[in-house]
């Protein structure tokens, strides 16, 4: 119990073909909503923090809240830096007590990504912290023309193997058609599962047994939350996410960390919009933020039970 690395979580998830949810946190109510859901489902969890969320929450408050979450819930929680852009932010998070960091060198050319990732791995491992890196670039919103452009930045399987060998990185985020945000596909949702299979197989054949693969941009853009936002004055049009059956398929194929931020944002916003519209005379923040916390909890419970399948994963970590 407490703050732990993702090592054992990923081993168990890979063996049993489920995934661990990596949920982005931005404030206390989001943390509590996620943790209350995980507690109810007896699920291990990764709380992840983007650089802008790190600045927004401020390091002292962030660490205090996450430690309180671990103590109060008795759950195994990994605290992860999401999309660290340079060595310095990774080092800062390692020094603060994060249990894993992501160095996202995907915007650099290949050799620079290797060198930067290696530098972070060396520092993090020396401090007992594990590292995620990214190879290939996540696509933006796709139309017929842009799909081709996006294709050019899908993760190359041979490069993935070379990258893992040379950097010693503990997990790898790959690009197979997902993207960040609420507008992932213009037409039909499509992921390159053949590529995922090839990457997993190449790693397995080279001796990296059950190598942890990470899927970013994995929100389903929950239609219930989008409809609620729009019903109460929102303007979220043509939003589309990753269908849940695709996420389940990915978790059965070596993906053991599934990143979700957009769905949490939508749940929180839907709750607040609904509350404000129905109770225009109320102005106690605990009313609408409390409703937001409830909706985040319901969303995360649904993800654990119906999408990632991590219910009772705490038992696998004993
Ligand atoms: O992967 C990116 C996350 O959705 C975080 O976004 O930088 O706005 O916190 P943010
Ligand atoms: P979504 O925008 O699909 O929630 O993805 C979040 C993510 O990948 C954070 O790293
Ligand atoms: Zn991401």
XYZ file of C-alpha atoms and ligand atoms in Angstrom:
339
model
C 0.000 0.000 0.000
C 1.051 3.578 -0.604
C 2.914 5.119 -3.510
C 4.403 2.342 -5.629
C 6.035 1.965 -9.025
C 4.062 0.505 -11.917
C 6.328 -2.549 -12.225
C 4.180 -5.090 -10.383
C 0.959 -3.533 -11.678
C 2.061 -4.026 -15.278
C 3.253 -7.597 -14.699
C -0.106 -8.585 -13.229
C -2.078 -6.705 -15.887
C -0.128 -8.340 -18.697
C -0.463 -11.824 -17.237
C -4.207 -11.477 -16.795
C -4.952 -9.322 -19.867
C -6.382 -6.292 -18.175
C -5.020 -2.749 -18.088
C -4.322 -0.240 -15.352
C -6.107 3.075 -15.765
C -3.892 6.142 -15.847
C -6.118 9.073 -15.002
C -5.017 12.703 -15.263
C -5.541 14.750 -12.114
C -6.027 18.501 -11.817
C -7.639 19.149 -8.444
C -8.792 17.564 -5.183
C -12.261 16.549 -6.384
C -10.845 14.729 -9.409
C -8.350 12.869 -7.201
C -11.086 11.911 -4.725
C -13.522 10.835 -7.456
C -10.903 8.554 -9.034
C -9.739 7.125 -5.712
C -13.277 6.537 -4.406
C -14.013 4.532 -7.570
C -10.793 2.521 -7.265
C -11.462 1.844 -3.606
C -14.942 0.553 -4.415
C -13.517 -1.678 -7.156
C -10.404 -2.685 -5.182
C -8.337 -1.491 -8.138
C -4.734 -0.356 -8.423
C -4.399 2.981 -10.175
C -2.006 5.418 -11.796
C -2.591 9.102 -11.035
C -0.821 11.143 -13.667
C 0.068 14.780 -13.840
C 0.818 16.827 -16.941
C 3.334 19.653 -16.731
C 0.528 22.210 -16.773
C -1.394 20.325 -14.078
C 1.827 20.226 -12.023
C 2.046 24.011 -12.250
C -1.678 24.463 -11.596
C -1.792 22.295 -8.483
C 1.689 23.337 -7.243
C 4.082 20.608 -6.108
C 3.432 20.846 -2.343
C -0.359 20.605 -2.599
C -0.097 17.891 -5.249
C 2.176 15.674 -3.154
C 0.096 16.284 -0.032
C -3.148 15.303 -1.751
C -1.743 12.212 -3.431
C -0.108 10.962 -0.233
C -3.395 11.530 1.616
C -5.204 9.568 -1.113
C -2.834 6.616 -0.661
C -3.026 6.697 3.138
C -6.783 7.090 3.363
C -7.644 4.511 0.681
C -5.028 1.873 1.455
C -4.651 1.377 -2.309
C -1.475 0.966 -4.326
C -1.154 4.218 -6.258
C 1.499 5.101 -8.801
C 2.201 8.803 -9.194
C 3.314 9.481 -12.745
C 4.547 12.501 -14.703
C 2.648 12.601 -18.003
C 4.462 13.919 -21.124
C 7.591 15.220 -19.405
C 9.256 17.303 -22.084
C 12.817 17.501 -20.814
C 15.295 16.007 -18.350
C 14.759 18.814 -15.829
C 11.029 18.262 -15.246
C 11.604 14.492 -14.989
C 14.375 15.039 -12.437
C 12.194 17.436 -10.439
C 9.418 14.833 -10.255
C 11.810 11.998 -9.346
C 13.261 14.177 -6.575
C 9.760 15.020 -5.299
C 8.763 11.372 -4.883
C 6.924 10.503 -8.098
C 7.101 6.752 -8.702
C 7.287 6.979 -12.487
C 7.969 9.607 -15.106
C 7.307 9.869 -18.805
C 9.943 11.457 -20.970
C 8.203 12.395 -24.193
C 10.925 12.830 -26.773
C 8.591 11.955 -29.626
C 8.890 15.454 -31.100
C 12.673 15.042 -31.417
C 14.382 13.069 -34.140
C 15.021 9.412 -33.356
C 18.634 9.620 -32.119
C 17.863 12.614 -29.900
C 14.840 10.775 -28.462
C 17.111 7.800 -27.663
C 19.733 10.008 -26.001
C 17.215 12.000 -23.939
C 15.322 8.891 -22.844
C 18.577 7.207 -21.813
C 19.563 10.208 -19.718
C 16.211 10.135 -17.883
C 16.308 6.339 -17.439
C 19.763 6.518 -15.846
C 18.715 9.161 -13.336
C 15.298 7.647 -12.569
C 16.573 4.082 -12.139
C 19.297 5.286 -9.788
C 16.445 6.612 -7.621
C 14.126 3.598 -7.875
C 11.765 5.288 -10.340
C 10.524 3.736 -13.598
C 10.279 5.477 -16.965
C 7.831 5.583 -19.869
C 8.880 6.966 -23.250
C 7.075 7.596 -26.537
C 7.935 6.608 -30.040
C 5.904 7.779 -33.011
C 3.572 10.747 -32.867
C -0.086 10.651 -31.916
C -2.290 11.786 -34.778
C -4.514 14.834 -34.696
C -8.075 14.811 -35.981
C -8.104 12.690 -39.062
C -9.714 13.042 -42.428
C -8.850 11.069 -45.545
C -5.820 13.208 -46.342
C -4.499 13.554 -42.832
C -4.723 9.838 -42.095
C -1.840 9.372 -44.527
C 0.187 12.068 -42.857
C -0.579 10.524 -39.482
C 0.403 7.115 -40.788
C 3.901 8.365 -41.398
C 4.301 8.913 -37.670
C 2.809 5.645 -36.435
C 5.343 3.714 -34.358
C 7.751 1.675 -36.448
C 8.023 -1.848 -34.949
C 11.739 -2.325 -35.699
C 12.519 1.067 -34.263
C 10.458 0.227 -31.162
C 12.628 -2.805 -30.457
C 15.854 -0.888 -31.097
C 14.589 1.928 -28.853
C 13.746 -0.355 -25.935
C 17.105 -2.162 -26.237
C 19.159 1.009 -26.381
C 17.359 3.080 -23.751
C 16.438 0.469 -21.136
C 13.084 2.240 -20.789
C 10.459 0.403 -18.714
C 7.361 0.996 -20.857
C 6.649 2.436 -24.269
C 3.808 4.630 -25.543
C 3.040 3.856 -29.153
C 1.106 5.601 -31.911
C -1.467 3.367 -33.596
C -4.203 5.890 -34.388
C -5.278 7.370 -31.065
C -4.982 11.072 -30.374
C -5.489 13.448 -27.455
C -8.683 15.398 -26.884
C -12.358 15.057 -27.767
C -12.136 14.984 -31.566
C -10.249 11.825 -32.429
C -11.912 10.721 -35.650
C -13.940 12.453 -38.329
C -15.144 9.212 -39.831
C -15.118 5.731 -38.409
C -12.811 4.988 -35.469
C -9.832 2.947 -36.599
C -6.755 1.658 -34.764
C -3.825 -0.201 -36.297
C -4.038 -3.437 -34.280
C -1.714 -5.256 -36.707
C 0.997 -2.776 -35.826
C 0.362 -3.285 -32.106
C 0.592 -7.050 -32.561
C 3.846 -6.759 -34.523
C 5.412 -4.485 -31.915
C 4.424 -6.830 -29.051
C 5.696 -9.866 -30.925
C 9.029 -8.308 -31.845
C 9.627 -7.351 -28.216
C 8.549 -10.783 -26.950
C 10.749 -12.606 -29.493
C 13.724 -10.477 -28.508
C 13.368 -11.550 -24.872
C 11.327 -8.637 -23.504
C 8.656 -10.876 -22.005
C 5.265 -9.160 -21.597
C 6.799 -5.756 -22.323
C 4.411 -3.006 -21.107
C 2.873 -0.978 -23.908
C 1.002 2.260 -23.202
C -1.959 3.733 -25.030
C -2.345 7.498 -24.873
C -5.380 9.358 -26.136
C -7.633 6.529 -24.978
C -10.738 8.380 -23.829
C -13.967 7.102 -25.307
C -15.325 10.666 -25.241
C -18.271 9.372 -23.262
C -21.451 10.300 -25.193
C -23.458 10.578 -21.949
C -21.182 13.359 -20.656
C -21.046 15.107 -24.036
C -24.870 15.080 -24.304
C -25.239 16.419 -20.782
C -22.733 19.221 -21.451
C -24.592 20.172 -24.625
C -28.010 19.926 -22.996
C -26.944 22.548 -20.480
C -25.351 25.082 -22.796
C -22.151 23.333 -23.904
C -20.975 23.395 -27.505
C -19.100 20.154 -27.979
C -19.914 19.138 -31.514
C -18.796 16.123 -33.534
C -16.769 14.765 -30.647
C -15.624 11.172 -31.050
C -13.419 8.858 -29.008
C -12.102 5.305 -28.941
C -14.872 2.671 -28.786
C -14.696 0.596 -25.619
C -14.403 -2.713 -27.490
C -11.197 -1.412 -29.121
C -9.768 -0.534 -25.720
C -10.627 -3.985 -24.427
C -8.957 -5.542 -27.452
C -5.840 -3.417 -26.913
C -5.631 -4.544 -23.261
C -5.657 -8.153 -24.375
C -2.703 -7.452 -26.707
C 0.041 -6.120 -24.420
C -1.363 -2.671 -23.656
C -1.319 -2.449 -19.873
C -1.617 1.296 -19.270
C -4.548 3.189 -20.708
C -4.466 7.000 -20.440
C -7.651 8.962 -19.927
C -8.016 12.666 -19.305
C -10.712 13.966 -21.666
C -13.418 11.677 -20.254
C -12.727 12.971 -16.753
C -12.859 16.577 -17.919
C -16.162 15.914 -19.658
C -17.693 14.188 -16.604
C -16.670 17.060 -14.318
C -17.949 19.706 -16.725
C -21.233 17.877 -17.366
C -21.895 17.699 -13.617
C -21.146 21.374 -13.073
C -23.208 22.525 -16.065
C -26.151 20.427 -14.956
C -25.901 21.630 -11.360
C -25.649 25.291 -12.331
C -28.600 25.038 -14.715
C -30.847 23.218 -12.233
C -29.891 25.170 -9.139
C -29.323 28.745 -10.285
C -29.740 30.158 -6.787
C -26.945 28.060 -5.250
C -23.426 29.385 -4.983
C -21.651 27.041 -2.585
C -18.728 25.516 -4.532
C -19.112 22.295 -2.554
C -22.420 21.799 -4.323
C -21.158 21.792 -7.889
C -17.653 20.496 -7.187
C -19.181 17.717 -5.081
C -21.441 16.796 -7.990
C -18.364 16.834 -10.229
C -16.600 14.438 -7.864
C -19.614 12.103 -7.964
C -19.680 12.063 -11.769
C -15.926 11.456 -11.966
C -16.322 8.527 -9.565
C -19.155 7.048 -11.640
C -17.121 7.438 -14.832
C -14.024 5.778 -13.383
C -16.060 2.922 -11.914
C -17.520 2.311 -15.360
C -14.039 2.322 -16.915
C -12.712 -0.176 -14.373
C -15.655 -2.556 -14.748
C -16.441 -2.288 -18.443
C -13.292 -1.116 -20.213
C -9.979 -1.846 -18.537
C -11.092 -4.752 -16.311
C -8.909 -3.905 -13.310
C -11.481 -4.709 -10.576
C -9.750 -6.511 -7.675
C -6.320 -5.903 -9.206
C -5.159 -4.940 -5.697
C -5.323 -8.674 -4.867
C -2.783 -9.390 -7.633
C -0.256 -7.117 -5.967
C -0.112 -8.849 -2.604
O -1.862 14.346 -22.614
C -2.243 15.461 -22.276
C -3.230 15.604 -21.200
O -4.527 15.571 -21.682
C -2.936 16.816 -20.334
O -3.332 18.031 -20.844
O -1.548 19.771 -20.437
O -3.964 20.420 -20.590
O -3.121 19.161 -18.599
P -2.967 19.419 -20.079
P -7.373 11.602 -23.813
O -7.334 13.010 -24.336
O -7.930 10.666 -24.845
O -8.092 11.494 -22.523
O -5.859 11.130 -23.563
C -5.176 11.507 -22.393
C -3.722 11.166 -22.443
O -3.227 10.445 -23.283
C -2.882 11.754 -21.386
O -1.531 11.436 -21.570
Zn -0.899 11.475 -23.608
